[in-house]
Amino acid sequence: MYPSLLDNLNHSHELTTACLTNSPIEPISSEKITLKDKLRQLICDYHISHNCVNKLLEILRSEGLDLPKDVRTLFQTPKNHSIINVYPGTYIHIGIEFMITPILLAHVEQLKNTTDIHLGINIDGLPISRSSKSNLWPILISIVNIPILSKYVMPVGIYYTRFKKPESIFEYLDSFMTEMKSIISNGLCLNGKIYNFVISQIICDAPAKAFMLNVKSFNAYHSCNYCIEEGTFINGRMSFLGVSSPLRTDDSFRSKKDEDYHKGSSPLEDFSINIVSTVVIDYMHSVCLGVMKRLLTFWVKGKKPIRFKSAEIVSDISSQLIDMKPYIPSEFNRLPRSLDELEFFKATEFRTFLLYTSLIVLKGRLAKPIFQHFMLFHCAIKILISNDLYITHNSIAKSLLISFVSQYPTLYGYEYVTYNVHGLIHLADFALQHGPLDKFSAFKYENCLQIIKKTVKNARYPLQDVYNRVVEFQNVQIKTVPNYPILNNEIGYDPIYHRDPTVTLYEQVIIDKFVVSRNNIRNKYFILDNNEIVQIQKIGKRQDGSIFLEVIKYNNLTIMFETPILSSVVGSFYVDLTSVSNSFFINLINLKHKCIFIPVSDTKAVVSIVLHS
């Protein structure tokens, strides 16, 4: 048996829940923000080490400021930790109510017409060291039915081990399950208002999904979580060649009708949910890190019939991707880079390639059958990620994905129709139930995992370290939504440029959905609510406080492709740079989507509507 991690602790961590039951600090008005509040926020935002903060406090105190000597006093860092053994590691429960209460209190006004809270749940392993097997398994939750709150991801429990994941899913989730059942049964009363909670979606990668469901792993014969397709073992890989097997249902899951699929009971059976449809396909792992990564690897390093014809083509594509950097909107976390770094690409980079840049760099460089096959995938995912199309064109997307999966073995080999490729045939069904793909993806949870990883400063006590940072953050004022729109960088008055002396002009305005700029090529192209594509010329504010945009319209748009569907359906066009309208005025509410606008010649540009959120 592995030794208990508690046996090696040199200082006391009494089993107490005192620090979890303290009422979180309620949000305070901007007029009451103190120097201590500002310091707390700064430290949390930039993950400043405690040693550095203590030195800063020493300097500030020497200048006569009323501040504590130690950062732990500033943050009210807990002294005791309720750590329990969960073989082969240890676990600490932070608390659902403890984490969610300050967020709800900070948004009382936005929640005045809402009592139902739909939760998303995520579990995943998080390596914290390159020199050992140490890893964390956080339990994360988020609110998924209220857009203004959907950005918040909250760790409610954390498991730590030096060896491997928890042995038992029941033991690992025990504290979480106990509290979740109570909250679902009784609701949460805040300021006299009762909020009702339901589990809406559970988002995990394939190994974590199998662990939570307590079913066979993704490389087993009966491992599809959504249909009873039986795999075929080909050349060392498990392949799923059928596309029409009967679907699993909640009843068949609970009754364990497919004995070859189940390993035992799942803790999810204790909840009144449809398990099969609640445990979703996550497109970050299955589409971006799964299928798209595999396709690019085939094209760059695969066998001769499917890879790019020469190293020069790979070099040309890489150069073209790098040249696109100035045109990628500021909302994108990562810019395109060379295919030489393919093995280091992140999920967001595969998403950008799949949805936007691939159209420009692949045409004419891939063999025609392979390119046409890829376009099935490209168009289907663009439909399912679009707020406007995921319902109206859902059947088209499903048909495209079934065709993509059916043709896949002929082009790439039967052994490569793996769990992720097969899962594409079910993706459209989940979009119908849960919304466009970004509404049930792991991207925001992955961001939270990386933040958690940054909090680990003490290799000897990582669980306590993470817990302390989480509790400290709860003692920081919750940032409420900024008061949009936000105008930035006022332009000095110029009688020729301004024309109207009563108007103030700005370089930039930020609204809740995106950044709008008059001068930055990343942020100046949009499609309007009447489907016209425009370029921002001026951003202004009138004397009455109203904000306007002066724009020009591109008159001539042409489609980029006709099959498998018209490119205009998924928001891809060629625009004629030589034919533009006179300038005219619009309001901010007329902006529908931001566009990626990439010139491909002196007279033509490619425009792609940014569809993901």
mmCIF file of C-alpha atoms in Angstrom, residues 93 95 256 420 438 458 468 579 582 585:
data_model
loop_
_atom_site.group_PDB
_atom_site.id
_atom_site.type_symbol
_atom_site.label_atom_id
_atom_site.label_comp_id
_atom_site.label_asym_id
_atom_site.label_seq_id
_atom_site.Cartn_x
_atom_site.Cartn_y
_atom_site.Cartn_z
ATOM 1 C CA HIS A 93 -13.171 19.701 -0.260
ATOM 2 C CA GLY A 95 -17.259 23.529 -1.126
ATOM 3 C CA LYS A 256 -26.275 -1.930 -17.553
ATOM 4 C CA ASN A 420 -12.517 10.553 -31.557
ATOM 5 C CA ASP A 438 -18.527 26.463 -27.219
ATOM 6 C CA ASN A 458 5.325 24.671 -2.477
ATOM 7 C CA ASN A 468 -5.003 28.536 0.460
ATOM 8 C CA SER A 579 -15.292 48.427 -54.805
ATOM 9 C CA ASN A 582 -19.136 55.993 -49.430
ATOM 10 C CA PHE A 585 -22.997 55.940 -39.921
#
